[in-house]
Amino acid sequence: MFRRRFAGLIAVLMSLTLVLGACGGGSQPAQPAQPAPSQSQAPPASPPAPAQPVVLKVAYQKSPIQDIWIEKMVDWGKQNNITVEPNAISYEVYVQKVSANLLAPKGEYDVIWQNDDWGQLWGPRIEPLPPDLANAFQPFDLEPFMVNGKATAAPMVLTAGVFFYRTDLIKPEEFPKTWDELVQVSKQLQAEGKVKWGFVAGMKYPHSWFSLLWSLWSNGGDVLLPVFERDNAALAKNGWKSGATQPEFKQMVEFWHDAINLHKIAPPGITGYTRNDADPLFLGGEAAITMQDSTVWGAFNDASKSKVAGKIGIASWPTGPKGQQRIGWADAWAWAVPTNAPQKEAAFRLIKGVTTDAAWVEEATKKTGGVPGLKAVGDKLQKEDPVFGKIVAATIGAPKRVHSAYYMPEWPEVHTALADYVIKALTGPKDGIDAQLKALDAEVGRIMKK
Amino acid sequence: MPTTASTPRSPRREQMRAALEDQTLFSWQLVLPALVMLVLFQVVPIALGVLNSLRKFSTFETRVVWNGFRNYAHILTDPHFFGTILPNTLLFVLLAVSIELVLGMGIAILINRRIALAGAVRTLLLLPLMVAPLLSGLMFAWMFNDQFGVANVVMKALGFSPVAWLTQRWTAFSVIILADVWTWTPWFVVILFAGLQTLPRDPHEAAMLDGATPWQVFWHVTLPLLFPVLAVTLVLRSFDAFRVFDVVWAVTGGGPGRGTEVFSVYTYKEAFGFMKFGTAAAAANIGALIQMVIGFLFYRTVRRALERSKVQPPPEAAA
């Protein structure tokens, strides 16, 4: 009987341990609440206990640009008695992990990397910037992060889509300015045996910016109508009408169908490529031209990874037959504070300390590429640095600048549908393009009606 | 103050106490840890999933908004769900599990014989099981890359034109099946080999003495005797294959278009691609219901087959 009772007691204790473990054991130890300097209480009568060190957790994606920003944050923290604890998260699971964190009653991160691509998805769960911080940046750059009329993220850099090409094969003045020229130059280089492919870039979702979307915009088309409109109220007023059945859209799909199947200037597998599949072809010297974020400039010129390092030029997008003007995009990578962040006041001090430090922003831009979030720094660099001048000319200096995403919650679904139906059209017969675009039009209607 | 010790217990109460101590209570005490685990990590998440499926639940919806059965209606009226996702998933289960079973059975029979370096062969066969399915998916994606992949090197060496494997629905689907077969066939080998080792030798020897061919021995003796093991492996692996995610995600991400999208990828995209957690929860519940129905039918069929395959004991043994 004793043994049975003893076993029963152990069972009950185990159960209690499990319950307690499930309730509290798995959560992070709570950070001691840090009173904000402006909210400090009256001094205590007894000698004050030593101040608890402030620890700020920063969620970011590993990349050359964010890596040096994180180094700067850690340095800034040391100078301001704040411990900055970087939490690197892979790009592939970044949105998933941070979304889960934002949904929790008590957040883990004080500062997160915020991107214009998903700014609209997290918007209500991000703190508005203090007005003095928001005023440091250009209104256009903050548009993707506006929630209820307030900016919610502070740009560190503007990432811009630019063309990279081999300067040993193409002279800067001979870089294609139209789609036709892109085909001609590519075919010529392939015929001469200098490269296997004229153009290569990512195409499958979510890498469609590097092929489908730039060419759509440079032909005067867009995903939703009116063309180049990003204001949700204006798009709603127009019934969220898709641009898929417009002639500019169809011409874009036909261009890629011909580029892959008729002219064969792009690899047959390009419809399944991410930029991680496309970059090795350009860096290995097998393709003459690619389209990528300007922020890879440093990595593309790293001789340990690139056979074409030191032989790379930057250019603007070639224009399609219906394109009226040269188009460019440059949208922000930014830092933001979640509404469930444990240390909001200190987090904003950190963000302000690094993003508005002009000397640092200039240093970061020179080290890694991209367009700085601070306009004054951009203007200064444009005068001094020829490479930066080319990036500016291809992006924020283009006659027409567009945002590279839409800012309604359904954008990821619309973007996925666009990539899916266009890729179906590109992997099928050319006379099936119309049917696929009509189906895309209907699908966008279905998504926006829900 | 009276004490309990001084209070005489009724015989009936004593009986009840003894019964509880001896049987029910003690049993409950033993079951309790497992029960708590089950409730915390199975029942509660399932209940939360059901609740979430009735909500508008996303990062851009900060309030709790009940949505009735609209999330379910959204999934059930999505033309892709019944037109592409479900057929792809069922086709994947059918093809992958069948091929894995046939190959697994063949290899298990081979290594069940006395062969040279049997231990080394068995160890080598287990290697794919030690690779995470996501990694084996990535491996196959690069093997079938149109520019760098070893598959096209072999095609060229054999005089064929290279193929853009992952740009067409059925070639991409074949690569996914191949990756899954490579990963999971050893699992069938291990289970079926263990099953073969436990089979009695007498019926085989008797059949051979009667002049049965190896095929007849396999078909009429080995297979019926192994049927219970086969049934269990089939049921377990079929459920697992219905939930396949990692291999598909790594090889194609569900593309080209949505040509190879399966149920788990669909649910994942609803949740983490589109941030519609309520809709994703509804999709997951619908998937669970579909699995339960198929599982019930499958189980009933297997049970009947098992009853038919039972070896009847000889009359003297029964007596």
mmCIF file of N, CA and C in Angstrom, chain B residues 122-176:
data_model
loop_
_atom_site.group_PDB
_atom_site.id
_atom_site.type_symbol
_atom_site.label_atom_id
_atom_site.label_comp_id
_atom_site.label_asym_id
_atom_site.label_seq_id
_atom_site.Cartn_x
_atom_site.Cartn_y
_atom_site.Cartn_z
ATOM 1 N N ARG B 122 22.726 -2.418 -44.289
ATOM 2 C CA ARG B 122 21.591 -1.933 -43.499
ATOM 3 C C ARG B 122 21.853 -0.518 -42.968
ATOM 4 N N THR B 123 23.091 -0.270 -42.528
ATOM 5 C CA THR B 123 23.430 1.061 -42.011
ATOM 6 C C THR B 123 23.324 2.108 -43.117
ATOM 7 N N LEU B 124 23.868 1.764 -44.283
ATOM 8 C CA LEU B 124 23.816 2.714 -45.402
ATOM 9 C C LEU B 124 22.372 3.042 -45.782
ATOM 10 N N LEU B 125 21.533 2.004 -45.732
ATOM 11 C CA LEU B 125 20.127 2.212 -46.096
ATOM 12 C C LEU B 125 19.422 3.168 -45.133
ATOM 13 N N LEU B 126 19.943 3.238 -43.919
ATOM 14 C CA LEU B 126 19.295 4.098 -42.923
ATOM 15 C C LEU B 126 19.692 5.566 -43.063
ATOM 16 N N LEU B 127 20.781 5.830 -43.812
ATOM 17 C CA LEU B 127 21.301 7.202 -43.870
ATOM 18 C C LEU B 127 20.257 8.261 -44.259
ATOM 19 N N PRO B 128 19.445 8.029 -45.295
ATOM 20 C CA PRO B 128 18.471 9.073 -45.650
ATOM 21 C C PRO B 128 17.534 9.448 -44.508
ATOM 22 N N LEU B 129 17.261 8.475 -43.621
ATOM 23 C CA LEU B 129 16.371 8.770 -42.494
ATOM 24 C C LEU B 129 16.996 9.759 -41.527
ATOM 25 N N MET B 130 18.327 9.874 -41.576
ATOM 26 C CA MET B 130 19.019 10.774 -40.645
ATOM 27 C C MET B 130 19.094 12.200 -41.202
ATOM 28 N N VAL B 131 18.693 12.370 -42.455
ATOM 29 C CA VAL B 131 18.705 13.711 -43.050
ATOM 30 C C VAL B 131 17.319 14.328 -42.856
ATOM 31 N N ALA B 132 17.295 15.576 -42.383
ATOM 32 C CA ALA B 132 16.006 16.246 -42.212
ATOM 33 C C ALA B 132 15.313 16.370 -43.568
ATOM 34 N N PRO B 133 13.991 16.121 -43.625
ATOM 35 C CA PRO B 133 13.297 16.179 -44.922
ATOM 36 C C PRO B 133 13.493 17.514 -45.644
ATOM 37 N N LEU B 134 13.589 18.608 -44.880
ATOM 38 C CA LEU B 134 13.812 19.913 -45.517
ATOM 39 C C LEU B 134 15.147 19.930 -46.245
ATOM 40 N N LEU B 135 16.156 19.342 -45.619
ATOM 41 C CA LEU B 135 17.484 19.320 -46.252
ATOM 42 C C LEU B 135 17.481 18.416 -47.472
ATOM 43 N N SER B 136 16.804 17.282 -47.369
ATOM 44 C CA SER B 136 16.776 16.410 -48.550
ATOM 45 C C SER B 136 16.011 17.106 -49.679
ATOM 46 N N GLY B 137 14.989 17.906 -49.313
ATOM 47 C CA GLY B 137 14.282 18.689 -50.334
ATOM 48 C C GLY B 137 15.206 19.682 -51.007
ATOM 49 N N LEU B 138 15.997 20.396 -50.221
ATOM 50 C CA LEU B 138 16.941 21.365 -50.799
ATOM 51 C C LEU B 138 17.964 20.664 -51.686
ATOM 52 N N MET B 139 18.397 19.493 -51.220
ATOM 53 C CA MET B 139 19.375 18.722 -51.989
ATOM 54 C C MET B 139 18.808 18.368 -53.370
ATOM 55 N N PHE B 140 17.572 17.922 -53.387
ATOM 56 C CA PHE B 140 16.957 17.552 -54.665
ATOM 57 C C PHE B 140 16.686 18.782 -55.524
ATOM 58 N N ALA B 141 16.350 19.914 -54.880
ATOM 59 C CA ALA B 141 16.123 21.146 -55.650
ATOM 60 C C ALA B 141 17.393 21.521 -56.402
ATOM 61 N N TRP B 142 18.551 21.406 -55.752
ATOM 62 C CA TRP B 142 19.814 21.741 -56.433
ATOM 63 C C TRP B 142 20.209 20.661 -57.432
ATOM 64 N N MET B 143 19.912 19.392 -57.106
ATOM 65 C CA MET B 143 20.232 18.317 -58.059
ATOM 66 C C MET B 143 19.460 18.497 -59.363
ATOM 67 N N PHE B 144 18.259 19.061 -59.263
ATOM 68 C CA PHE B 144 17.427 19.236 -60.460
ATOM 69 C C PHE B 144 17.381 20.692 -60.917
ATOM 70 N N ASN B 145 18.334 21.501 -60.450
ATOM 71 C CA ASN B 145 18.458 22.873 -60.943
ATOM 72 C C ASN B 145 18.823 22.802 -62.434
ATOM 73 N N ASP B 146 18.177 23.658 -63.235
ATOM 74 C CA ASP B 146 18.377 23.541 -64.687
ATOM 75 C C ASP B 146 19.786 23.925 -65.130
ATOM 76 N N GLN B 147 20.504 24.721 -64.318
ATOM 77 C CA GLN B 147 21.837 25.166 -64.724
ATOM 78 C C GLN B 147 22.967 24.387 -64.045
ATOM 79 N N PHE B 148 22.807 24.136 -62.757
ATOM 80 C CA PHE B 148 23.910 23.531 -62.002
ATOM 81 C C PHE B 148 23.648 22.080 -61.620
ATOM 82 N N GLY B 149 22.446 21.588 -61.836
ATOM 83 C CA GLY B 149 22.039 20.291 -61.296
ATOM 84 C C GLY B 149 22.718 19.101 -61.940
ATOM 85 N N VAL B 150 22.967 18.087 -61.130
ATOM 86 C CA VAL B 150 23.621 16.868 -61.615
ATOM 87 C C VAL B 150 22.686 16.106 -62.561
ATOM 88 N N ALA B 151 21.378 16.279 -62.385
ATOM 89 C CA ALA B 151 20.431 15.547 -63.240
ATOM 90 C C ALA B 151 20.636 15.912 -64.707
ATOM 91 N N ASN B 152 20.830 17.208 -64.982
ATOM 92 C CA ASN B 152 21.024 17.613 -66.371
ATOM 93 C C ASN B 152 22.398 17.222 -66.905
ATOM 94 N N VAL B 153 23.375 17.084 -66.015
ATOM 95 C CA VAL B 153 24.694 16.592 -66.451
ATOM 96 C C VAL B 153 24.526 15.162 -66.964
ATOM 97 N N VAL B 154 23.759 14.373 -66.226
ATOM 98 C CA VAL B 154 23.514 12.987 -66.640
ATOM 99 C C VAL B 154 22.715 12.971 -67.950
ATOM 100 N N MET B 155 21.704 13.841 -68.032
ATOM 101 C CA MET B 155 20.897 13.903 -69.258
ATOM 102 C C MET B 155 21.782 14.198 -70.468
ATOM 103 N N LYS B 156 22.688 15.177 -70.300
ATOM 104 C CA LYS B 156 23.577 15.549 -71.419
ATOM 105 C C LYS B 156 24.497 14.390 -71.771
ATOM 106 N N ALA B 157 25.033 13.722 -70.738
ATOM 107 C CA ALA B 157 25.946 12.592 -70.977
ATOM 108 C C ALA B 157 25.240 11.474 -71.732
ATOM 109 N N LEU B 158 23.947 11.355 -71.511
ATOM 110 C CA LEU B 158 23.178 10.302 -72.188
ATOM 111 C C LEU B 158 22.664 10.764 -73.558
ATOM 112 N N GLY B 159 22.994 12.005 -73.917
ATOM 113 C CA GLY B 159 22.612 12.505 -75.237
ATOM 114 C C GLY B 159 21.260 13.197 -75.284
ATOM 115 N N PHE B 160 20.668 13.457 -74.141
ATOM 116 C CA PHE B 160 19.376 14.163 -74.112
ATOM 117 C C PHE B 160 19.587 15.656 -73.876
ATOM 118 N N SER B 161 18.571 16.430 -74.225
ATOM 119 C CA SER B 161 18.628 17.869 -73.940
ATOM 120 C C SER B 161 18.372 18.086 -72.456
ATOM 121 N N PRO B 162 19.011 19.112 -71.868
ATOM 122 C CA PRO B 162 18.713 19.408 -70.467
ATOM 123 C C PRO B 162 17.253 19.814 -70.281
ATOM 124 N N VAL B 163 16.745 19.573 -69.112
ATOM 125 C CA VAL B 163 15.330 19.842 -68.831
ATOM 126 C C VAL B 163 15.225 20.854 -67.679
ATOM 127 N N ALA B 164 14.300 21.817 -67.824
ATOM 128 C CA ALA B 164 14.031 22.739 -66.705
ATOM 129 C C ALA B 164 13.001 22.056 -65.812
ATOM 130 N N TRP B 165 13.481 21.163 -64.950
ATOM 131 C CA TRP B 165 12.619 20.252 -64.196
ATOM 132 C C TRP B 165 11.560 20.963 -63.361
ATOM 133 N N LEU B 166 11.950 22.066 -62.754
ATOM 134 C CA LEU B 166 11.064 22.671 -61.758
ATOM 135 C C LEU B 166 10.132 23.731 -62.337
ATOM 136 N N THR B 167 10.095 23.863 -63.672
ATOM 137 C CA THR B 167 9.233 24.890 -64.264
ATOM 138 C C THR B 167 7.936 24.314 -64.812
ATOM 139 N N GLN B 168 7.818 22.997 -64.871
ATOM 140 C CA GLN B 168 6.584 22.376 -65.351
ATOM 141 C C GLN B 168 5.966 21.551 -64.224
ATOM 142 N N ARG B 169 4.634 21.580 -64.172
ATOM 143 C CA ARG B 169 3.948 20.977 -63.027
ATOM 144 C C ARG B 169 4.355 19.520 -62.774
ATOM 145 N N TRP B 170 4.294 18.686 -63.822
ATOM 146 C CA TRP B 170 4.450 17.258 -63.562
ATOM 147 C C TRP B 170 5.891 16.839 -63.385
ATOM 148 N N THR B 171 6.832 17.548 -64.050
ATOM 149 C CA THR B 171 8.242 17.217 -63.775
ATOM 150 C C THR B 171 8.592 17.660 -62.351
ATOM 151 N N ALA B 172 8.084 18.823 -61.949
ATOM 152 C CA ALA B 172 8.345 19.309 -60.582
ATOM 153 C C ALA B 172 7.720 18.353 -59.557
ATOM 154 N N PHE B 173 6.507 17.889 -59.853
ATOM 155 C CA PHE B 173 5.827 16.945 -58.946
ATOM 156 C C PHE B 173 6.639 15.650 -58.828
ATOM 157 N N SER B 174 7.215 15.222 -59.957
ATOM 158 C CA SER B 174 8.018 13.991 -59.939
ATOM 159 C C SER B 174 9.251 14.161 -59.061
ATOM 160 N N VAL B 175 9.874 15.332 -59.125
ATOM 161 C CA VAL B 175 11.065 15.571 -58.293
ATOM 162 C C VAL B 175 10.677 15.528 -56.809
ATOM 163 N N ILE B 176 9.516 16.091 -56.493
ATOM 164 C CA ILE B 176 9.051 16.066 -55.090
ATOM 165 C C ILE B 176 8.833 14.619 -54.631
#
